PDB file of C-alpha atoms in Angstrom:
ATOM      1  CA  VAL W   1      18.872   8.444  13.268  1.00 86.00           C
ATOM      2  CA  MET W   2      21.012  11.355  12.438  1.00 94.00           C
ATOM      3  CA  SER W   3      20.516  14.199  14.824  1.00 95.00           C
ATOM      4  CA  PRO W   4      21.919  17.878  14.559  1.00 96.00           C
ATOM      5  CA  ALA W   5      25.480  18.162  15.976  1.00 96.00           C
ATOM      6  CA  ARG W   6      25.616  19.690  19.585  1.00 95.00           C
ATOM      7  CA  GLN W   7      29.325  20.055  19.595  1.00 95.00           C
ATOM      8  CA  GLY W   8      32.387  20.064  17.120  1.00 95.00           C
ATOM      9  CA  PRO W   9      32.810  22.008  13.999  1.00 95.00           C
ATOM     10  CA  MET W  10      29.303  21.295  12.395  1.00 96.00           C
ATOM     11  CA  ALA W  11      27.303  22.303  15.480  1.00 97.00           C
ATOM     12  CA  ARG W  12      27.114  26.038  14.458  1.00 96.00           C
ATOM     13  CA  TYR W  13      25.825  25.086  10.944  1.00 96.00           C
ATOM     14  CA  GLU W  14      23.220  22.780  12.369  1.00 97.00           C
ATOM     15  CA  ALA W  15      22.017  24.986  15.212  1.00 97.00           C
ATOM     16  CA  ALA W  16      18.574  25.273  13.720  1.00 97.00           C
ATOM     17  CA  GLY W  17      18.321  21.669  12.504  1.00 97.00           C
ATOM     18  CA  ILE W  18      18.992  19.271   9.735  1.00 98.00           C
ATOM     19  CA  GLU W  19      16.601  17.900   7.079  1.00 95.00           C
ATOM     20  CA  ASP W  20      16.249  16.328   3.619  1.00 94.00           C
ATOM     21  CA  PRO W  21      18.884  13.627   3.591  1.00 96.00           C
ATOM     22  CA  ARG W  22      19.678  12.286   0.125  1.00 96.00           C
ATOM     23  CA  ILE W  23      21.588   8.985   0.246  1.00 97.00           C
ATOM     24  CA  THR W  24      23.830   7.644  -2.497  1.00 96.00           C
ATOM     25  CA  LEU W  25      25.722   4.362  -2.501  1.00 95.00           C
ATOM     26  CA  LEU W  26      29.278   5.004  -3.912  1.00 91.00           C
ATOM     27  CA  GLU W  27      31.953   2.315  -3.925  1.00 86.00           C
ATOM     28  CA  GLY W  28      30.473   0.409  -1.032  1.00 88.00           C
ATOM     29  CA  ARG W  29      29.735   3.423   1.194  1.00 93.00           C
ATOM     30  CA  HIS W  30      26.572   5.312   1.831  1.00 97.00           C
ATOM     31  CA  TYR W  31      27.043   9.063   1.354  1.00 97.00           C
ATOM     32  CA  VAL W  32      24.491  11.317   2.968  1.00 97.00           C
ATOM     33  CA  VAL W  33      23.947  14.908   1.513  1.00 97.00           C
ATOM     34  CA  TYR W  34      21.695  16.871   3.904  1.00 97.00           C
ATOM     35  CA  THR W  35      20.709  20.364   4.554  1.00 95.00           C
ATOM     36  CA  ALA W  36      21.953  22.100   7.660  1.00 96.00           C
ATOM     37  CA  PHE W  37      20.108  25.181   9.048  1.00 96.00           C
ATOM     38  CA  SER W  38      21.484  28.002  11.084  1.00 95.00           C
ATOM     39  CA  GLY W  39      21.947  31.792  11.112  1.00 91.00           C
ATOM     40  CA  TYR W  40      24.189  31.247   8.218  1.00 86.00           C
ATOM     41  CA  GLY W  41      21.246  30.188   6.160  1.00 89.00           C
ATOM     42  CA  PRO W  42      20.746  26.614   4.652  1.00 92.00           C
ATOM     43  CA  VAL W  43      23.889  24.906   3.358  1.00 93.00           C
ATOM     44  CA  MET W  44      24.495  21.335   2.029  1.00 95.00           C
ATOM     45  CA  ALA W  45      26.583  19.052   4.135  1.00 97.00           C
ATOM     46  CA  LEU W  46      28.008  15.694   3.598  1.00 97.00           C
ATOM     47  CA  ALA W  47      28.252  12.704   5.884  1.00 98.00           C
ATOM     48  CA  THR W  48      29.050   8.914   5.492  1.00 97.00           C
ATOM     49  CA  THR W  49      27.414   5.894   7.365  1.00 96.00           C
ATOM     50  CA  GLU W  50      27.813   2.125   7.199  1.00 92.00           C
ATOM     51  CA  ASP W  51      25.007   1.137   9.522  1.00 93.00           C
ATOM     52  CA  PHE W  52      22.659   4.317   9.625  1.00 94.00           C
ATOM     53  CA  GLU W  53      23.317   4.471  13.316  1.00 94.00           C
ATOM     54  CA  HIS W  54      26.802   6.100  13.327  1.00 94.00           C
ATOM     55  CA  TYR W  55      27.560   9.061  11.013  1.00 96.00           C
ATOM     56  CA  ARG W  56      30.916  10.688  10.122  1.00 97.00           C
ATOM     57  CA  ARG W  57      30.327  14.301   9.140  1.00 98.00           C
ATOM     58  CA  LEU W  58      32.652  15.399   6.361  1.00 97.00           C
ATOM     59  CA  GLY W  59      31.780  18.992   6.238  1.00 97.00           C
ATOM     60  CA  ILE W  60      29.971  21.643   4.331  1.00 96.00           C
ATOM     61  CA  ILE W  61      29.798  21.192   0.459  1.00 95.00           C
ATOM     62  CA  SER W  62      28.130  24.267  -0.732  1.00 92.00           C
ATOM     63  CA  GLU W  63      27.830  28.027  -0.069  1.00 89.00           C
ATOM     64  CA  PRO W  64      24.933  29.309   2.021  1.00 88.00           C
ATOM     65  CA  GLY W  65      21.572  29.354   0.184  1.00 86.00           C
ATOM     66  CA  ASN W  66      22.042  25.982  -1.318  1.00 86.00           C
ATOM     67  CA  LYS W  67      19.964  22.902  -0.603  1.00 86.00           C
ATOM     68  CA  ASP W  68      18.236  19.842  -2.089  1.00 86.00           C
ATOM     69  CA  GLY W  69      21.625  18.257  -3.180  1.00 90.00           C
ATOM     70  CA  MET W  70      22.510  14.792  -4.011  1.00 93.00           C
ATOM     71  CA  LEU W  71      25.461  12.943  -5.563  1.00 95.00           C
ATOM     72  CA  PHE W  72      25.275  11.119  -8.669  1.00 94.00           C
ATOM     73  CA  PRO W  73      25.569   7.480  -8.103  1.00 92.00           C
ATOM     74  CA  ARG W  74      28.699   6.942 -10.292  1.00 90.00           C
ATOM     75  CA  LYS W  75      31.747   9.098 -11.481  1.00 90.00           C
ATOM     76  CA  VAL W  76      31.520  10.912 -14.689  1.00 94.00           C
ATOM     77  CA  ASP W  77      34.925  11.189 -16.568  1.00 96.00           C
ATOM     78  CA  GLY W  78      36.533  10.002 -13.252  1.00 93.00           C
ATOM     79  CA  ARG W  79      34.920  12.778 -11.175  1.00 94.00           C
ATOM     80  CA  TYR W  80      32.115  12.818  -8.606  1.00 90.00           C
ATOM     81  CA  VAL W  81      29.056  14.837  -9.568  1.00 93.00           C
ATOM     82  CA  ARG W  82      26.729  16.750  -7.299  1.00 92.00           C
ATOM     83  CA  PHE W  83      23.370  18.041  -8.290  1.00 90.00           C
ATOM     84  CA  ASP W  84      21.729  20.749  -6.111  1.00 84.00           C
ATOM     85  CA  ARG W  85      19.115  23.635  -6.256  1.00 78.00           C
ATOM     86  CA  PRO W  86      20.467  27.051  -5.187  1.00 75.00           C
ATOM     87  CA  ILE W  87      17.681  29.058  -3.618  1.00 74.00           C
ATOM     88  CA  GLY W  88      19.393  32.422  -2.878  1.00 60.00           C
ATOM     89  CA  ASN W  89      18.882  34.331   0.418  1.00 57.00           C
ATOM     90  CA  ASP W  90      14.955  34.074   0.617  1.00 55.00           C
ATOM     91  CA  VAL W  91      14.065  31.007   2.525  1.00 51.00           C
ATOM     92  CA  GLY W  92      10.390  30.308   3.245  1.00 50.00           C
TER      93      GLY W  92
END
């Protein structure tokens, strides 16, 4: 189970919680795009896991006001593709 970070660089972005993980298997590794909440608003963050018990947070991958993201399960023209749903400043 992935819990909000209590220390480290992601703690301030996850202060109000995390939700909505979207898991994609790419090149033998599980990538987790999730929504982190704090006073900054919702942001999408990225983590990896091999066993779903230990997670390595890679950081924020969106501007505030963005959520519901996922990685496309293969590269397109040699590049990774992310889908998301910007929501603006009004969260409710």
